[in-house]
XYZ file of C-alpha atoms in Angstrom:
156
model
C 0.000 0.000 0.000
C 1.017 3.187 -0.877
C 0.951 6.239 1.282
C 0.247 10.032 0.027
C 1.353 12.608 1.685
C 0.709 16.107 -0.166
C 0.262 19.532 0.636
C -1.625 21.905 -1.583
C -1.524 26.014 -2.016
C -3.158 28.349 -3.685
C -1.114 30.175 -6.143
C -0.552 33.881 -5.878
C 1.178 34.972 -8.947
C 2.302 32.897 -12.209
C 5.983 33.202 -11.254
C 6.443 29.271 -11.632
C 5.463 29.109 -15.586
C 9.217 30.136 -16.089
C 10.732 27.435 -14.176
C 7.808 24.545 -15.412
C 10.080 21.740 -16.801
C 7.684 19.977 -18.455
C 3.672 19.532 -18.674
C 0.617 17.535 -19.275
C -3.122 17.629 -20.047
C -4.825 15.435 -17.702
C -8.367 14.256 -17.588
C -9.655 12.375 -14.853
C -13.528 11.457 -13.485
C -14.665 9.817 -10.723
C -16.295 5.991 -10.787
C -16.786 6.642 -7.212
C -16.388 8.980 -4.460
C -17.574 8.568 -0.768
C -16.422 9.231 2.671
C -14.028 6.176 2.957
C -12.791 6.392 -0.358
C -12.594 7.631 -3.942
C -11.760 5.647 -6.858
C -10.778 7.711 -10.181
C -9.803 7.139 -13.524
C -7.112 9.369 -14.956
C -5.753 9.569 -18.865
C -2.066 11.911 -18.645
C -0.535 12.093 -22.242
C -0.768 8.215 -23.663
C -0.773 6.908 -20.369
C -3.893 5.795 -18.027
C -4.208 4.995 -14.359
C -6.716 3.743 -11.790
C -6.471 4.966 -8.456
C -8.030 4.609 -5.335
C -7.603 7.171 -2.154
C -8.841 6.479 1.222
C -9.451 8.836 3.706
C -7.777 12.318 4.621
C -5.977 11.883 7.806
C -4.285 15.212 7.969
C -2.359 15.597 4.808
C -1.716 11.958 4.797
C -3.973 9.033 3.070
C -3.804 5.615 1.429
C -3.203 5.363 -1.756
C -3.086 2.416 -4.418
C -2.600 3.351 -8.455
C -2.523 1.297 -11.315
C -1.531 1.591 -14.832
C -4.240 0.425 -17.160
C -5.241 0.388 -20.942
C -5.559 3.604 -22.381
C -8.802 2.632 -24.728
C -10.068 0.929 -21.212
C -9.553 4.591 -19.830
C -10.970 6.499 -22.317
C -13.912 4.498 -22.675
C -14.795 4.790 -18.652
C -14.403 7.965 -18.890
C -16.711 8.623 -21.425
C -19.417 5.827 -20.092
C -18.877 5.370 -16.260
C -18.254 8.796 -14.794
C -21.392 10.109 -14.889
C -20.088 12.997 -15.426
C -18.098 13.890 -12.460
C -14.595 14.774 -14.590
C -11.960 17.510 -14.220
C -9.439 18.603 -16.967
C -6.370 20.499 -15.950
C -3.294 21.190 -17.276
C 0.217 19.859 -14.724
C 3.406 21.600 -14.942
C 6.186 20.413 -12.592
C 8.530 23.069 -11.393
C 11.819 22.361 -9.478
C 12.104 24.043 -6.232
C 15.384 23.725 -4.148
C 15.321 19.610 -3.540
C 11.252 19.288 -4.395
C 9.210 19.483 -7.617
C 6.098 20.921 -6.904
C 3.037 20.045 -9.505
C 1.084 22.951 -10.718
C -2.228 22.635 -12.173
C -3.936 24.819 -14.079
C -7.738 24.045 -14.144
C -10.302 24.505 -16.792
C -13.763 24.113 -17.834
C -15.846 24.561 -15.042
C -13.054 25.065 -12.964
C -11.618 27.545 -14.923
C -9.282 30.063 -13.195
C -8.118 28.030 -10.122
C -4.496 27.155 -10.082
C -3.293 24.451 -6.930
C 0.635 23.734 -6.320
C 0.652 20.644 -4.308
C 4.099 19.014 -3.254
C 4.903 15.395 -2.376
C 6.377 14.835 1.036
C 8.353 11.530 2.238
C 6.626 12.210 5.639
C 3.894 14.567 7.372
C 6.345 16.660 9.249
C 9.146 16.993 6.128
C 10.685 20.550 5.785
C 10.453 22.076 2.399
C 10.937 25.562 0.557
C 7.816 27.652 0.127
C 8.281 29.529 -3.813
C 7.419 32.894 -3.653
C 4.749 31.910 -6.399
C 2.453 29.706 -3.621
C -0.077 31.483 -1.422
C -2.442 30.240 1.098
C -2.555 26.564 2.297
C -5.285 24.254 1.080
C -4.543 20.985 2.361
C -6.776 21.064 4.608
C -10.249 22.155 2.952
C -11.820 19.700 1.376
C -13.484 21.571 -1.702
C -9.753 21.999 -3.003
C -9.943 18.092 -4.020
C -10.302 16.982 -7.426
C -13.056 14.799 -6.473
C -15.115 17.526 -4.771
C -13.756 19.793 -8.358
C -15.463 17.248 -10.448
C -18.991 17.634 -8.500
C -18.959 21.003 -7.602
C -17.007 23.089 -10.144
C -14.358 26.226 -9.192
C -16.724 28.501 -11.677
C -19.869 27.856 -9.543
C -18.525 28.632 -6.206
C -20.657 31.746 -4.174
């Protein structure tokens, strides 16, 4: 079992596009989403994964991912989502000994930008980029699941 332990900011300026080292369009949905776990379905260039997240505790959670098919991607996507999808952009940007993963939201969530960062452990130190604003980690609306319900671009 896999354990993931992320942290996630606003952004507060667009200071990291010049130091993005690569990106990706990514498309994920949701097959199922509830309050022990979410199971998603995410296509990322040619490549396809299922994964399956338990529980939040604190900024740390359970987490097993597999590569699969892309045409079996694609197709539950299309068919077994029910509509509950997110399509973002994900730039990874170097900063001192992390990369951080940007992404840049759009369609209904259009105009919300996240930075999350990967930690070996909940209490790891890490740079803060001038770029990132307030913490997020901790509010659960900032989650792509709760994205894919409850769209960015229809918050009050």
């Amino acid at each position: 079992m896999g354990i993931e332990i992320e942290r996630k900011f606003l952004t507060r300026s667009d200071g990291w596009k010049a130091r993005a080292v690569r990106s990706v369009a990514v498309r994920q949905g949701y097959l199922a989403r509830g309050p022990e776990a979410s199971v998603r379905v995410r296509v990322a260039g040619d490549q396809a994964w299922i994964t399956i997240k338990g529980c939040s505790s604190g900024i740390s959670r359970a987490e097993f991912e597999y590569l699969v098919p892309l045409e079996d991607a694609e197709q539950l996507l299309e068919f077994h989502c029910g509509g509950r999808h997110i399509a973002k952009t994900r730039y990874w940007v170097p900063c001192a000994e992390h990369t951080w993963e940007v992404d840049v939201f759009a369609g209904g969530n259009s105009g919300l930008v996240l930075a999350e960062i990967e930690l070996q452990h909940a209490d790891e130190t890490f740079v803060l980029p001038d770029w990132a604003g307030a913490e997020v980690s901790d509010d659960p609306r900032y989650y792509n699941a709760y994205l894919a319900e409850h769209p960015y671009r229809e918050w009050a």
